[in-house]
Amino acid sequence: MPTPNGNPEKIRDRKARLTTFLNDILRVGSVQGFKYFHLYMRGREELMATVMNKPMAITPMILSPASSYGREEFSKTIKALPRNEDSLILSSRTQKRLSGYGYMNVGLPPASPSDREIMPMDDESTLFLLAGYARYSCPYVWVRSNHDRLVLTGDGEKARDSPLKLKSTALWGSEDIRLWDILEEIVMMNTEPQPSNPFAIDLPYFQSLSGLDAILATAAMIHFLQRVLDCGHHEFDDAILADVRQLTAMHFDMAYSMRRRLVKGDAANAESTSPPNTASSTQTR
């Protein structure tokens, strides 16, 4: 994405877009209970996403390599992994042009190199860094683990700290791209076979919760899924809607159960602290 070249209107627009992206990180970063990925908010500008390499669930899968974005510009085929470096990684030349620091021979590196990553890693998932650094005025995504599974790199460590070439980040400056659009793309790119719904919920996770934790977790997920539904059509909208209905029923059942326990507790406390019956005491004496 080219820099705004000093155009005041474009600069204001990019700042507003970046603020929206950072606000999305704050709102979405704490949502838990997805089946195919796990989020961890690391500071105001960074969001870590651990994405499953293979689905460990019985949700129906898309066995073809086609993407299911629903929007026309995101409907092109996603190639099998690993991909060639030039198809998945921004070139050094492009990075220097986009960063605005090409005259200093600086591209688009993350705040810290991937070999210093402190997040837990394993062979069953791939770690991604989604960041909206103010110095770049645009969100980018970097791979933080299992690089060789995703891309055939020919430039060694330098390519490992280069951002991914994604449709969502490329269109971010001109289209209404939100954080969940980027999450959708990396899930569909990384998880094989592709899930029919990248935002499917992990139902056993919610069933394992109780009390206030369960109420807050279901409310947060319902709110997130509703925002995805409100931001355009997707081929998996029906699956999301079914999850929303199931979580909503679970949410109100848990809220009602908690209220009932609180009412019983208040009644028991009131009975235990009430003064003795004066008439009965007098008759006994």
mmCIF file of C-alpha atoms in Angstrom:
data_model
loop_
_atom_site.group_PDB
_atom_site.id
_atom_site.type_symbol
_atom_site.label_atom_id
_atom_site.label_comp_id
_atom_site.label_asym_id
_atom_site.label_seq_id
_atom_site.Cartn_x
_atom_site.Cartn_y
_atom_site.Cartn_z
ATOM 1 C CA MET A 1 0.000 0.000 0.000
ATOM 2 C CA PRO A 2 1.603 3.294 -1.075
ATOM 3 C CA THR A 3 2.276 5.968 1.454
ATOM 4 C CA PRO A 4 -0.042 9.025 1.390
ATOM 5 C CA ASN A 5 2.763 11.240 0.012
ATOM 6 C CA GLY A 6 1.893 14.176 2.226
ATOM 7 C CA ASN A 7 -1.744 14.443 1.071
ATOM 8 C CA PRO A 8 -3.546 15.753 4.202
ATOM 9 C CA GLU A 9 -6.840 14.066 3.360
ATOM 10 C CA LYS A 10 -5.210 10.680 2.757
ATOM 11 C CA ILE A 11 -3.136 11.025 5.924
ATOM 12 C CA ARG A 12 -6.275 11.712 7.994
ATOM 13 C CA ASP A 13 -8.076 8.795 6.355
ATOM 14 C CA ARG A 14 -5.238 6.381 7.099
ATOM 15 C CA LYS A 15 -4.997 7.575 10.688
ATOM 16 C CA ALA A 16 -8.731 7.040 11.132
ATOM 17 C CA ARG A 17 -8.519 3.572 9.588
ATOM 18 C CA LEU A 18 -5.569 2.643 11.779
ATOM 19 C CA THR A 19 -7.420 3.862 14.889
ATOM 20 C CA THR A 20 -10.335 1.605 13.943
ATOM 21 C CA PHE A 21 -7.962 -1.339 13.516
ATOM 22 C CA LEU A 22 -6.321 -0.717 16.896
ATOM 23 C CA ASN A 23 -9.749 -0.437 18.535
ATOM 24 C CA ASP A 24 -10.658 -3.778 16.956
ATOM 25 C CA ILE A 25 -7.558 -5.300 18.552
ATOM 26 C CA LEU A 26 -8.660 -4.012 21.955
ATOM 27 C CA ARG A 27 -12.197 -5.361 21.552
ATOM 28 C CA VAL A 28 -11.432 -8.667 19.867
ATOM 29 C CA GLY A 29 -8.125 -9.546 21.499
ATOM 30 C CA SER A 30 -9.764 -10.835 24.671
ATOM 31 C CA VAL A 31 -12.442 -12.942 22.956
ATOM 32 C CA GLN A 32 -11.838 -16.644 23.579
ATOM 33 C CA GLY A 33 -13.547 -19.842 22.467
ATOM 34 C CA PHE A 34 -12.748 -20.123 18.739
ATOM 35 C CA LYS A 35 -12.271 -23.631 17.364
ATOM 36 C CA TYR A 36 -9.460 -22.928 14.915
ATOM 37 C CA PHE A 37 -7.467 -20.137 16.529
ATOM 38 C CA HIS A 38 -6.583 -18.512 19.816
ATOM 39 C CA LEU A 39 -5.938 -14.798 20.359
ATOM 40 C CA TYR A 40 -3.600 -13.019 22.738
ATOM 41 C CA MET A 41 -3.368 -9.236 22.861
ATOM 42 C CA ARG A 42 0.190 -8.065 23.308
ATOM 43 C CA GLY A 43 0.125 -4.312 23.733
ATOM 44 C CA ARG A 44 -2.004 -1.740 21.961
ATOM 45 C CA GLU A 45 -0.522 -2.357 18.505
ATOM 46 C CA GLU A 46 0.015 -6.124 18.479
ATOM 47 C CA LEU A 47 -2.259 -9.158 18.425
ATOM 48 C CA MET A 48 -0.945 -12.722 18.453
ATOM 49 C CA ALA A 49 -2.998 -15.394 16.698
ATOM 50 C CA THR A 50 -2.258 -19.087 17.168
ATOM 51 C CA VAL A 51 -3.917 -20.870 14.229
ATOM 52 C CA MET A 52 -4.422 -24.623 14.046
ATOM 53 C CA ASN A 53 -2.566 -26.343 11.194
ATOM 54 C CA LYS A 54 -5.130 -29.145 11.031
ATOM 55 C CA PRO A 55 -8.672 -28.991 12.399
ATOM 56 C CA MET A 56 -8.998 -31.058 15.551
ATOM 57 C CA ALA A 57 -12.791 -31.180 15.414
ATOM 58 C CA ILE A 58 -15.673 -32.728 13.474
ATOM 59 C CA THR A 59 -16.933 -29.492 11.898
ATOM 60 C CA PRO A 60 -17.535 -30.024 8.127
ATOM 61 C CA MET A 61 -14.550 -28.988 6.028
ATOM 62 C CA ILE A 62 -14.074 -27.537 2.569
ATOM 63 C CA LEU A 63 -11.867 -30.119 0.907
ATOM 64 C CA SER A 64 -11.110 -27.958 -2.124
ATOM 65 C CA PRO A 65 -8.406 -25.262 -1.910
ATOM 66 C CA ALA A 66 -10.851 -22.482 -2.753
ATOM 67 C CA SER A 67 -11.307 -19.583 -0.391
ATOM 68 C CA SER A 68 -14.767 -18.796 1.025
ATOM 69 C CA TYR A 69 -14.620 -15.101 1.668
ATOM 70 C CA GLY A 70 -18.015 -14.331 0.177
ATOM 71 C CA ARG A 71 -16.786 -11.002 -1.174
ATOM 72 C CA GLU A 72 -15.819 -11.161 -4.846
ATOM 73 C CA GLU A 73 -12.302 -9.809 -4.401
ATOM 74 C CA PHE A 74 -11.537 -12.512 -1.824
ATOM 75 C CA SER A 75 -12.929 -15.458 -3.824
ATOM 76 C CA LYS A 76 -9.771 -16.478 -5.665
ATOM 77 C CA THR A 77 -8.179 -19.842 -5.071
ATOM 78 C CA ILE A 78 -5.710 -20.154 -2.206
ATOM 79 C CA LYS A 79 -2.782 -22.328 -3.270
ATOM 80 C CA ALA A 80 -1.613 -25.376 -1.370
ATOM 81 C CA LEU A 81 1.205 -25.091 1.164
ATOM 82 C CA PRO A 82 4.074 -24.479 1.177
ATOM 83 C CA ARG A 83 3.873 -21.537 -1.229
ATOM 84 C CA ASN A 84 6.615 -19.888 -3.228
ATOM 85 C CA GLU A 85 8.140 -16.894 -1.489
ATOM 86 C CA ASP A 86 7.092 -14.410 -4.175
ATOM 87 C CA SER A 87 3.428 -15.433 -3.831
ATOM 88 C CA LEU A 88 3.183 -15.159 -0.057
ATOM 89 C CA ILE A 89 5.886 -12.719 1.121
ATOM 90 C CA LEU A 90 6.219 -9.032 0.257
ATOM 91 C CA SER A 91 9.438 -8.506 -1.680
ATOM 92 C CA SER A 92 12.243 -6.397 -0.251
ATOM 93 C CA ARG A 93 11.695 -3.797 -2.961
ATOM 94 C CA THR A 94 7.964 -3.530 -2.218
ATOM 95 C CA GLN A 95 8.616 -3.261 1.513
ATOM 96 C CA LYS A 96 11.009 -0.358 1.039
ATOM 97 C CA ARG A 97 8.463 1.430 -1.133
ATOM 98 C CA LEU A 98 5.618 0.901 1.334
ATOM 99 C CA SER A 99 7.576 1.690 4.495
ATOM 100 C CA GLY A 100 8.648 5.149 3.426
ATOM 101 C CA TYR A 101 12.145 4.328 4.678
ATOM 102 C CA GLY A 102 13.518 2.890 1.450
ATOM 103 C CA TYR A 103 16.185 5.585 1.313
ATOM 104 C CA MET A 104 17.533 4.027 4.520
ATOM 105 C CA ASN A 105 17.325 0.511 3.050
ATOM 106 C CA VAL A 106 14.626 -0.378 5.628
ATOM 107 C CA GLY A 107 11.600 -2.497 4.779
ATOM 108 C CA LEU A 108 8.711 -3.559 7.022
ATOM 109 C CA PRO A 109 10.187 -5.512 9.923
ATOM 110 C CA PRO A 110 8.116 -6.289 13.059
ATOM 111 C CA ALA A 111 8.976 -4.717 16.403
ATOM 112 C CA SER A 112 11.070 -7.779 17.277
ATOM 113 C CA PRO A 113 12.511 -10.548 15.058
ATOM 114 C CA SER A 114 10.777 -13.917 15.017
ATOM 115 C CA ASP A 115 13.784 -15.682 16.555
ATOM 116 C CA ARG A 116 13.113 -13.678 19.737
ATOM 117 C CA GLU A 117 9.476 -14.689 19.953
ATOM 118 C CA ILE A 118 8.519 -15.675 23.511
ATOM 119 C CA MET A 119 5.050 -17.092 22.827
ATOM 120 C CA PRO A 120 4.663 -20.895 23.150
ATOM 121 C CA MET A 121 5.076 -22.781 19.856
ATOM 122 C CA ASP A 122 4.310 -26.323 18.686
ATOM 123 C CA ASP A 123 3.999 -28.368 15.493
ATOM 124 C CA GLU A 124 0.195 -28.436 15.588
ATOM 125 C CA SER A 125 -0.304 -24.689 15.161
ATOM 126 C CA THR A 126 1.304 -21.646 13.545
ATOM 127 C CA LEU A 127 1.815 -18.350 15.303
ATOM 128 C CA PHE A 128 1.017 -15.077 13.524
ATOM 129 C CA LEU A 129 1.652 -11.482 14.571
ATOM 130 C CA LEU A 130 -0.992 -8.974 13.469
ATOM 131 C CA ALA A 131 0.159 -5.431 14.115
ATOM 132 C CA GLY A 132 -0.851 -1.883 13.316
ATOM 133 C CA TYR A 133 2.337 0.053 13.974
ATOM 134 C CA ALA A 134 1.946 3.822 13.809
ATOM 135 C CA ARG A 135 5.206 4.153 11.860
ATOM 136 C CA TYR A 136 3.741 2.100 8.984
ATOM 137 C CA SER A 137 0.204 3.567 9.138
ATOM 138 C CA CYS A 138 -1.129 0.211 7.984
ATOM 139 C CA PRO A 139 -1.673 -3.259 9.481
ATOM 140 C CA TYR A 140 0.578 -6.138 8.450
ATOM 141 C CA VAL A 141 0.892 -9.817 9.368
ATOM 142 C CA TRP A 142 4.114 -11.682 10.109
ATOM 143 C CA VAL A 143 4.647 -15.428 10.572
ATOM 144 C CA ARG A 144 6.288 -16.181 13.927
ATOM 145 C CA SER A 145 6.592 -19.994 13.843
ATOM 146 C CA ASN A 146 6.629 -22.917 11.404
ATOM 147 C CA HIS A 147 7.801 -20.686 8.537
ATOM 148 C CA ASP A 148 8.892 -23.646 6.408
ATOM 149 C CA ARG A 149 5.399 -25.126 6.487
ATOM 150 C CA LEU A 150 3.941 -22.004 4.870
ATOM 151 C CA VAL A 151 6.547 -20.691 2.485
ATOM 152 C CA LEU A 152 9.619 -21.846 0.581
ATOM 153 C CA THR A 153 12.001 -19.078 1.594
ATOM 154 C CA GLY A 154 15.113 -18.416 -0.395
ATOM 155 C CA ASP A 155 16.273 -15.366 1.518
ATOM 156 C CA GLY A 156 16.871 -16.968 4.916
ATOM 157 C CA GLU A 157 16.211 -15.024 8.088
ATOM 158 C CA LYS A 158 15.363 -11.809 6.231
ATOM 159 C CA ALA A 159 12.308 -13.421 4.640
ATOM 160 C CA ARG A 160 11.202 -14.787 8.011
ATOM 161 C CA ASP A 161 10.675 -11.226 9.267
ATOM 162 C CA SER A 162 8.927 -9.998 6.127
ATOM 163 C CA PRO A 163 5.148 -9.431 6.184
ATOM 164 C CA LEU A 164 2.750 -11.696 4.332
ATOM 165 C CA LYS A 165 1.270 -10.714 0.999
ATOM 166 C CA LEU A 166 -2.429 -10.832 1.905
ATOM 167 C CA LYS A 167 -5.469 -9.633 -0.023
ATOM 168 C CA SER A 168 -7.000 -8.167 3.129
ATOM 169 C CA THR A 169 -4.011 -5.982 4.046
ATOM 170 C CA ALA A 170 -3.479 -4.972 0.407
ATOM 171 C CA LEU A 171 -7.079 -3.715 0.197
ATOM 172 C CA TRP A 172 -7.060 -2.178 3.673
ATOM 173 C CA GLY A 173 -6.405 1.379 2.461
ATOM 174 C CA SER A 174 -9.245 1.425 -0.073
ATOM 175 C CA GLU A 175 -11.859 -1.013 1.251
ATOM 176 C CA ASP A 176 -13.702 -1.449 4.539
ATOM 177 C CA ILE A 177 -11.363 -4.158 5.850
ATOM 178 C CA ARG A 178 -11.657 -5.061 9.508
ATOM 179 C CA LEU A 179 -9.544 -7.182 11.823
ATOM 180 C CA TRP A 180 -11.784 -10.233 11.362
ATOM 181 C CA ASP A 181 -11.235 -10.084 7.584
ATOM 182 C CA ILE A 182 -7.503 -10.514 8.192
ATOM 183 C CA LEU A 183 -8.117 -13.305 10.711
ATOM 184 C CA GLU A 184 -10.376 -15.045 8.216
ATOM 185 C CA GLU A 185 -7.713 -14.954 5.518
ATOM 186 C CA ILE A 186 -4.910 -16.375 7.654
ATOM 187 C CA VAL A 187 -7.152 -19.177 8.979
ATOM 188 C CA MET A 188 -8.235 -20.121 5.459
ATOM 189 C CA MET A 189 -4.621 -19.966 4.295
ATOM 190 C CA ASN A 190 -3.093 -21.913 7.200
ATOM 191 C CA THR A 191 -5.610 -24.566 8.272
ATOM 192 C CA GLU A 192 -5.734 -27.642 6.015
ATOM 193 C CA PRO A 193 -8.283 -28.708 5.003
ATOM 194 C CA GLN A 194 -10.031 -25.360 5.077
ATOM 195 C CA PRO A 195 -12.864 -25.047 7.607
ATOM 196 C CA SER A 196 -16.274 -24.195 6.221
ATOM 197 C CA ASN A 197 -16.534 -21.551 8.960
ATOM 198 C CA PRO A 198 -13.252 -19.983 10.132
ATOM 199 C CA PHE A 199 -15.026 -18.425 13.136
ATOM 200 C CA ALA A 200 -16.618 -21.648 14.390
ATOM 201 C CA ILE A 201 -16.897 -21.805 18.173
ATOM 202 C CA ASP A 202 -15.302 -24.371 20.474
ATOM 203 C CA LEU A 203 -18.472 -25.527 22.203
ATOM 204 C CA PRO A 204 -16.731 -27.731 24.826
ATOM 205 C CA TYR A 205 -14.789 -24.653 25.948
ATOM 206 C CA PHE A 206 -17.974 -22.746 26.749
ATOM 207 C CA GLN A 207 -19.567 -25.809 28.356
ATOM 208 C CA SER A 208 -16.572 -26.111 30.679
ATOM 209 C CA LEU A 209 -17.140 -22.610 32.085
ATOM 210 C CA SER A 210 -19.498 -21.709 34.900
ATOM 211 C CA GLY A 211 -20.894 -18.705 36.704
ATOM 212 C CA LEU A 212 -19.788 -15.229 35.730
ATOM 213 C CA ASP A 213 -16.935 -16.554 33.555
ATOM 214 C CA ALA A 214 -19.431 -18.372 31.348
ATOM 215 C CA ILE A 215 -21.749 -15.373 31.110
ATOM 216 C CA LEU A 216 -18.955 -12.980 30.126
ATOM 217 C CA ALA A 217 -17.325 -15.390 27.652
ATOM 218 C CA THR A 218 -20.566 -16.142 25.804
ATOM 219 C CA ALA A 219 -21.508 -12.441 25.719
ATOM 220 C CA ALA A 220 -18.112 -11.472 24.257
ATOM 221 C CA MET A 221 -18.300 -14.154 21.555
ATOM 222 C CA ILE A 222 -21.903 -13.303 20.649
ATOM 223 C CA HIS A 223 -20.942 -9.647 20.262
ATOM 224 C CA PHE A 224 -17.964 -10.510 18.037
ATOM 225 C CA LEU A 225 -19.908 -12.885 15.792
ATOM 226 C CA GLN A 226 -22.712 -10.359 15.423
ATOM 227 C CA ARG A 227 -20.192 -7.755 14.249
ATOM 228 C CA VAL A 228 -18.892 -10.181 11.626
ATOM 229 C CA LEU A 229 -22.455 -10.733 10.409
ATOM 230 C CA ASP A 230 -23.083 -6.987 10.288
ATOM 231 C CA CYS A 231 -20.027 -6.333 8.088
ATOM 232 C CA GLY A 232 -21.153 -7.840 4.801
ATOM 233 C CA HIS A 233 -22.125 -11.197 3.368
ATOM 234 C CA HIS A 234 -20.042 -14.349 3.876
ATOM 235 C CA GLU A 235 -20.641 -17.874 2.651
ATOM 236 C CA PHE A 236 -20.510 -19.071 6.259
ATOM 237 C CA ASP A 237 -23.087 -16.613 7.647
ATOM 238 C CA ASP A 238 -25.629 -19.389 8.300
ATOM 239 C CA ALA A 239 -23.056 -21.307 10.366
ATOM 240 C CA ILE A 240 -22.228 -18.184 12.376
ATOM 241 C CA LEU A 241 -25.912 -17.487 12.950
ATOM 242 C CA ALA A 242 -26.428 -21.032 14.240
ATOM 243 C CA ASP A 243 -23.538 -20.544 16.684
ATOM 244 C CA VAL A 244 -24.985 -17.200 17.809
ATOM 245 C CA ARG A 245 -28.344 -18.803 18.548
ATOM 246 C CA GLN A 246 -26.742 -21.646 20.491
ATOM 247 C CA LEU A 247 -24.545 -19.287 22.503
ATOM 248 C CA THR A 248 -27.464 -16.942 23.188
ATOM 249 C CA ALA A 249 -29.551 -19.770 24.627
ATOM 250 C CA MET A 250 -26.569 -20.901 26.690
ATOM 251 C CA HIS A 251 -25.907 -17.335 27.868
ATOM 252 C CA PHE A 252 -29.448 -16.767 29.165
ATOM 253 C CA ASP A 253 -29.632 -20.219 30.753
ATOM 254 C CA MET A 254 -26.418 -19.494 32.653
ATOM 255 C CA ALA A 255 -27.561 -16.009 33.608
ATOM 256 C CA TYR A 256 -30.899 -17.348 34.879
ATOM 257 C CA SER A 257 -29.185 -20.116 36.853
ATOM 258 C CA MET A 258 -26.791 -17.649 38.420
ATOM 259 C CA ARG A 259 -29.633 -15.275 39.331
ATOM 260 C CA ARG A 260 -31.587 -18.131 40.883
ATOM 261 C CA ARG A 261 -28.594 -19.140 43.014
ATOM 262 C CA LEU A 262 -28.087 -15.550 44.139
ATOM 263 C CA VAL A 263 -31.772 -15.192 45.101
ATOM 264 C CA LYS A 264 -31.628 -18.420 47.119
ATOM 265 C CA GLY A 265 -28.429 -17.266 48.792
ATOM 266 C CA ASP A 266 -29.962 -13.903 49.725
ATOM 267 C CA ALA A 267 -33.046 -15.629 51.165
ATOM 268 C CA ALA A 268 -30.887 -17.985 53.220
ATOM 269 C CA ASN A 269 -28.785 -15.116 54.550
ATOM 270 C CA ALA A 270 -31.873 -13.116 55.450
ATOM 271 C CA GLU A 271 -33.342 -16.074 57.353
ATOM 272 C CA SER A 272 -30.138 -16.722 59.286
ATOM 273 C CA THR A 273 -29.765 -13.086 60.371
ATOM 274 C CA SER A 274 -33.434 -12.415 61.285
ATOM 275 C CA PRO A 275 -34.142 -11.735 65.048
ATOM 276 C CA PRO A 276 -35.855 -14.515 67.078
ATOM 277 C CA ASN A 277 -39.653 -14.483 67.460
ATOM 278 C CA THR A 278 -40.312 -12.529 70.724
ATOM 279 C CA ALA A 279 -43.728 -14.080 71.357
ATOM 280 C CA SER A 280 -42.397 -17.612 71.094
ATOM 281 C CA SER A 281 -39.555 -16.826 73.473
ATOM 282 C CA THR A 282 -41.945 -15.399 76.076
ATOM 283 C CA GLN A 283 -44.227 -18.438 75.928
ATOM 284 C CA THR A 284 -41.275 -20.752 76.385
ATOM 285 C CA ARG A 285 -40.213 -18.959 79.549
#
